[in-house]
């Protein structure tokens, strides 16, 4: 079974530029999550989708971050404009259902903002 | 908000048992998890326990849950160099709105 795929693996941008990350969850998984992991900390949930609808985006900085999952499969997370403090690893995870016991993580995209 | 706490470092000798501890605050947690993260890699689910269980064993891994004290532990028997990683405790709250992670425990293996 293929795992959660994310791209790119690494991205370096200057502050005030825009960046987008892509995630392809495990086939058939209805729930998709984006997490932000700042160096030295645990992952923090940014947004959760159930199919193509947003379940929870309470911790998403909506003035600069946006995410979509238009067809209920792939998802993109965008930052516009980026700030230095956005430097982190962005992890995508998926699970079969919202209350499933297991969430599977991709390898993440490491973003460096200079 | 909900919180998950772990100590930042644990150093053990190769061959000994490692015990990584975690406390959480969400009394409505349904599942509690241990994830492993090696350098440059994503999170690997090691094991999880349902909140109405006390213990779960899976090969070298033993998870103990004290729901009254909101304390979770992960015991790794016969610790090997390949176990060197950061271990994250996480809980899934009753609202099932994503996982809340601790900051991770760096497991350091001494030869």
Tab-separated table of C-alpha atoms in Angstrom:
chain	number	residue	atom	x	y	z
A	1	UNK	CA	0.000	0.000	0.000
A	2	UNK	CA	1.475	3.345	-1.006
A	3	UNK	CA	1.943	5.811	1.829
A	4	UNK	CA	1.186	9.505	2.064
A	5	UNK	CA	3.117	11.364	-0.621
A	6	UNK	CA	4.286	14.941	-0.231
A	7	UNK	CA	6.225	17.290	-2.459
A	8	UNK	CA	8.555	19.022	-2.572
A	9	UNK	CA	10.799	17.571	0.133
A	10	UNK	CA	12.670	20.811	0.605
A	11	UNK	CA	11.977	24.438	-0.231
A	12	UNK	CA	13.949	27.601	0.433
A	13	UNK	CA	12.280	30.953	-0.217
A	14	UNK	CA	12.775	34.565	0.744
A	15	UNK	CA	10.407	36.239	3.160
A	16	UNK	CA	7.333	37.760	1.528
A	17	UNK	CA	7.437	35.174	-1.267
A	18	UNK	CA	4.716	32.573	-1.812
A	19	UNK	CA	5.026	28.803	-1.560
A	20	UNK	CA	2.736	25.805	-2.043
A	21	UNK	CA	2.969	22.253	-0.781
A	22	UNK	CA	1.202	19.240	-2.202
A	23	UNK	CA	-0.094	16.099	-0.497
A	24	UNK	CA	-1.545	12.890	-1.886
A	25	UNK	CA	-3.083	10.810	0.913
A	26	UNK	CA	-3.434	7.063	1.111
A	27	UNK	CA	-6.079	5.892	-1.348
A	28	UNK	CA	-9.527	5.804	0.183
A	29	UNK	CA	-8.658	7.870	3.249
A	30	UNK	CA	-11.388	10.408	3.857
A	31	UNK	CA	-9.586	12.465	6.479
A	32	UNK	CA	-6.530	14.579	5.688
A	33	UNK	CA	-4.482	16.699	8.062
A	34	UNK	CA	-1.794	19.335	7.678
A	35	UNK	CA	0.584	19.788	10.601
A	36	UNK	CA	3.355	22.312	11.178
A	37	UNK	CA	6.437	21.084	13.056
A	38	UNK	CA	8.815	23.810	14.158
A	39	UNK	CA	12.323	22.650	15.036
A	40	UNK	CA	12.425	21.197	18.540
A	41	UNK	CA	8.664	20.972	18.905
A	42	UNK	CA	5.947	18.456	18.292
A	43	UNK	CA	3.675	18.774	15.271
A	44	UNK	CA	0.818	21.258	15.569
A	45	UNK	CA	-2.430	20.746	13.677
A	46	UNK	CA	-3.107	23.448	11.100
A	47	UNK	CA	-6.166	22.117	9.309
A	48	UNK	CA	-8.245	18.970	9.027
A	49	UNK	CA	-10.373	17.947	6.031
A	50	UNK	CA	-13.112	15.362	5.897
A	51	UNK	CA	-13.393	14.550	2.181
A	52	UNK	CA	-13.381	18.023	0.603
A	53	UNK	CA	-14.820	19.860	3.602
A	54	UNK	CA	-12.904	21.634	6.379
A	55	UNK	CA	-13.501	20.138	9.834
A	56	UNK	CA	-11.108	22.259	11.875
A	57	UNK	CA	-8.930	25.186	10.821
A	58	UNK	CA	-8.888	27.012	14.135
A	59	UNK	CA	-5.065	27.056	14.299
A	60	UNK	CA	-4.488	28.049	10.679
A	61	UNK	CA	-3.153	31.641	10.340
A	62	UNK	CA	-5.750	32.551	7.754
A	63	UNK	CA	-4.223	35.906	6.903
A	64	UNK	CA	-1.382	34.096	5.130
A	65	UNK	CA	-2.132	30.375	5.038
A	66	UNK	CA	-4.730	28.660	2.881
A	67	UNK	CA	-5.471	25.045	2.073
A	68	UNK	CA	-7.804	23.218	-0.221
A	69	UNK	CA	-8.852	19.695	-1.056
A	70	UNK	CA	-11.131	20.321	-3.990
A	71	UNK	CA	-11.908	16.773	-5.107
A	72	UNK	CA	-11.571	15.154	-1.717
A	73	UNK	CA	-8.260	13.507	-2.602
A	74	UNK	CA	-5.098	15.620	-3.072
A	75	UNK	CA	-4.554	18.728	-1.014
A	76	UNK	CA	-2.433	21.837	-1.308
A	77	UNK	CA	-1.272	24.141	1.468
A	78	UNK	CA	-0.198	27.658	0.499
A	79	UNK	CA	1.619	30.400	2.369
A	80	UNK	CA	1.407	33.930	0.992
A	81	UNK	CA	3.401	35.928	1.985
A	82	UNK	CA	5.879	33.839	3.969
A	83	UNK	CA	7.501	35.056	7.193
A	84	UNK	CA	10.717	33.918	8.810
A	85	UNK	CA	8.761	32.171	11.572
A	86	UNK	CA	7.069	29.939	8.992
A	87	UNK	CA	10.317	27.960	8.691
A	88	UNK	CA	9.263	24.452	9.702
A	89	UNK	CA	8.478	20.995	8.425
A	90	UNK	CA	4.954	20.732	7.035
A	91	UNK	CA	3.543	17.263	7.534
A	92	UNK	CA	0.531	15.805	5.807
A	93	UNK	CA	-1.313	12.870	7.331
A	94	UNK	CA	-4.357	10.844	6.396
A	95	UNK	CA	-6.677	8.406	8.116
A	96	UNK	CA	-9.612	6.323	6.915
A	97	UNK	CA	-12.151	8.265	8.938
A	98	UNK	CA	-12.201	11.241	11.296
A	99	UNK	CA	-12.250	9.088	14.433
A	100	UNK	CA	-9.957	6.383	13.104
A	101	UNK	CA	-7.341	5.099	15.504
A	102	UNK	CA	-4.534	5.424	12.961
A	103	UNK	CA	-3.150	8.429	11.129
A	104	UNK	CA	-0.348	7.911	8.641
A	105	UNK	CA	2.174	10.641	7.982
A	106	UNK	CA	4.103	11.657	4.896
A	107	UNK	CA	7.792	12.521	5.050
A	108	UNK	CA	7.060	16.216	5.173
A	109	UNK	CA	8.238	19.314	3.345
A	110	UNK	CA	11.009	21.259	5.042
A	111	UNK	CA	10.520	24.971	4.437
A	112	UNK	CA	13.268	27.473	5.114
A	113	UNK	CA	12.370	31.152	4.876
A	114	UNK	CA	15.387	33.464	4.616
B	1	UNK	CA	-6.246	24.074	25.381
B	2	UNK	CA	-5.243	20.444	25.651
B	3	UNK	CA	-1.643	19.705	26.493
B	4	UNK	CA	0.761	16.765	26.216
B	5	UNK	CA	4.034	16.823	28.174
B	6	UNK	CA	7.173	14.720	27.793
B	7	UNK	CA	10.715	14.969	29.061
B	8	UNK	CA	13.079	16.112	26.315
B	9	UNK	CA	15.900	13.579	26.638
B	10	UNK	CA	16.456	10.000	27.761
B	11	UNK	CA	19.830	8.260	27.699
B	12	UNK	CA	20.101	4.481	28.067
B	13	UNK	CA	22.742	1.833	27.514
B	14	UNK	CA	22.375	-0.533	24.579
B	15	UNK	CA	20.593	-3.680	25.722
B	16	UNK	CA	18.816	-1.993	28.628
B	17	UNK	CA	15.124	-1.110	28.675
B	18	UNK	CA	14.029	2.411	27.836
B	19	UNK	CA	10.971	3.926	29.464
B	20	UNK	CA	9.590	7.116	27.951
B	21	UNK	CA	6.898	8.897	29.915
B	22	UNK	CA	4.112	11.247	28.901
B	23	UNK	CA	1.303	13.104	30.652
B	24	UNK	CA	-1.779	14.576	29.029
B	25	UNK	CA	-4.630	16.774	30.152
B	26	UNK	CA	-7.570	15.818	27.924
B	27	UNK	CA	-9.870	13.628	30.002
B	28	UNK	CA	-11.904	12.777	26.901
B	29	UNK	CA	-8.961	11.303	24.942
B	30	UNK	CA	-10.053	8.253	22.963
B	31	UNK	CA	-6.713	6.992	21.689
B	32	UNK	CA	-3.144	7.628	22.778
B	33	UNK	CA	-0.205	7.128	20.445
B	34	UNK	CA	3.520	6.762	20.265
B	35	UNK	CA	5.234	7.953	17.098
B	36	UNK	CA	8.913	7.612	16.185
B	37	UNK	CA	10.760	10.200	14.121
B	38	UNK	CA	14.239	9.579	12.778
B	39	UNK	CA	16.357	12.465	11.433
B	40	UNK	CA	14.945	13.854	8.200
B	41	UNK	CA	12.048	11.424	8.198
B	42	UNK	CA	8.328	11.690	8.771
B	43	UNK	CA	6.469	10.312	11.749
B	44	UNK	CA	6.190	6.548	12.018
B	45	UNK	CA	3.312	5.166	14.051
B	46	UNK	CA	4.788	2.731	16.571
B	47	UNK	CA	1.767	1.757	18.584
B	48	UNK	CA	-1.408	3.105	20.090
B	49	UNK	CA	-3.730	2.247	22.928
B	50	UNK	CA	-7.445	2.741	23.326
B	51	UNK	CA	-8.333	4.787	26.377
B	52	UNK	CA	-10.200	1.942	28.106
B	53	UNK	CA	-7.104	-0.291	28.101
B	54	UNK	CA	-4.355	-0.431	30.731
B	55	UNK	CA	-1.625	-2.115	28.772
B	56	UNK	CA	-0.695	-3.131	25.268
B	57	UNK	CA	2.294	-5.216	24.273
B	58	UNK	CA	3.719	-5.511	20.774
B	59	UNK	CA	7.039	-7.365	20.491
B	60	UNK	CA	9.648	-5.184	22.252
B	61	UNK	CA	7.163	-2.399	22.947
B	62	UNK	CA	4.935	-2.167	26.017
B	63	UNK	CA	2.505	0.703	26.491
B	64	UNK	CA	1.080	1.400	29.938
B	65	UNK	CA	-1.840	3.760	30.473
B	66	UNK	CA	-2.906	5.148	33.830
B	67	UNK	CA	-6.084	6.951	32.907
B	68	UNK	CA	-6.697	8.230	36.442
B	69	UNK	CA	-3.340	10.028	36.483
B	70	UNK	CA	-3.431	10.745	32.712
B	71	UNK	CA	-0.021	9.112	32.377
B	72	UNK	CA	1.221	7.115	29.412
B	73	UNK	CA	4.523	5.286	29.095
B	74	UNK	CA	6.381	3.440	26.373
B	75	UNK	CA	8.843	0.727	27.347
B	76	UNK	CA	11.309	-0.507	24.743
B	77	UNK	CA	12.948	-3.760	25.791
B	78	UNK	CA	16.528	-4.571	24.780
B	79	UNK	CA	17.154	-1.101	23.344
B	80	UNK	CA	19.226	-1.117	20.167
B	81	UNK	CA	21.142	1.605	18.308
B	82	UNK	CA	18.400	1.595	15.697
B	83	UNK	CA	15.969	2.795	18.361
B	84	UNK	CA	17.780	6.127	18.523
B	85	UNK	CA	15.169	8.698	17.475
B	86	UNK	CA	12.682	11.226	18.806
B	87	UNK	CA	9.572	9.654	20.302
B	88	UNK	CA	6.341	11.633	20.305
B	89	UNK	CA	3.394	11.006	22.532
B	90	UNK	CA	0.055	12.127	21.068
B	91	UNK	CA	-3.588	11.927	21.978
B	92	UNK	CA	-6.773	11.991	19.985
B	93	UNK	CA	-9.339	14.010	21.865
B	94	UNK	CA	-12.991	13.185	22.207
B	95	UNK	CA	-13.824	15.633	19.444
B	96	UNK	CA	-11.566	13.648	17.076
B	97	UNK	CA	-10.166	16.932	15.768
B	98	UNK	CA	-6.652	15.829	14.994
B	99	UNK	CA	-3.827	14.719	17.256
B	100	UNK	CA	-2.216	16.795	20.007
B	101	UNK	CA	1.496	16.043	20.211
B	102	UNK	CA	4.080	16.437	22.937
B	103	UNK	CA	7.412	18.057	22.114
B	104	UNK	CA	9.118	14.700	21.762
B	105	UNK	CA	11.706	12.756	23.771
B	106	UNK	CA	15.157	12.295	22.252
B	107	UNK	CA	16.249	8.724	22.987
B	108	UNK	CA	20.044	8.506	23.121
B	109	UNK	CA	21.683	5.085	23.091
B	110	UNK	CA	25.040	4.654	24.785
B	111	UNK	CA	27.235	1.765	23.609
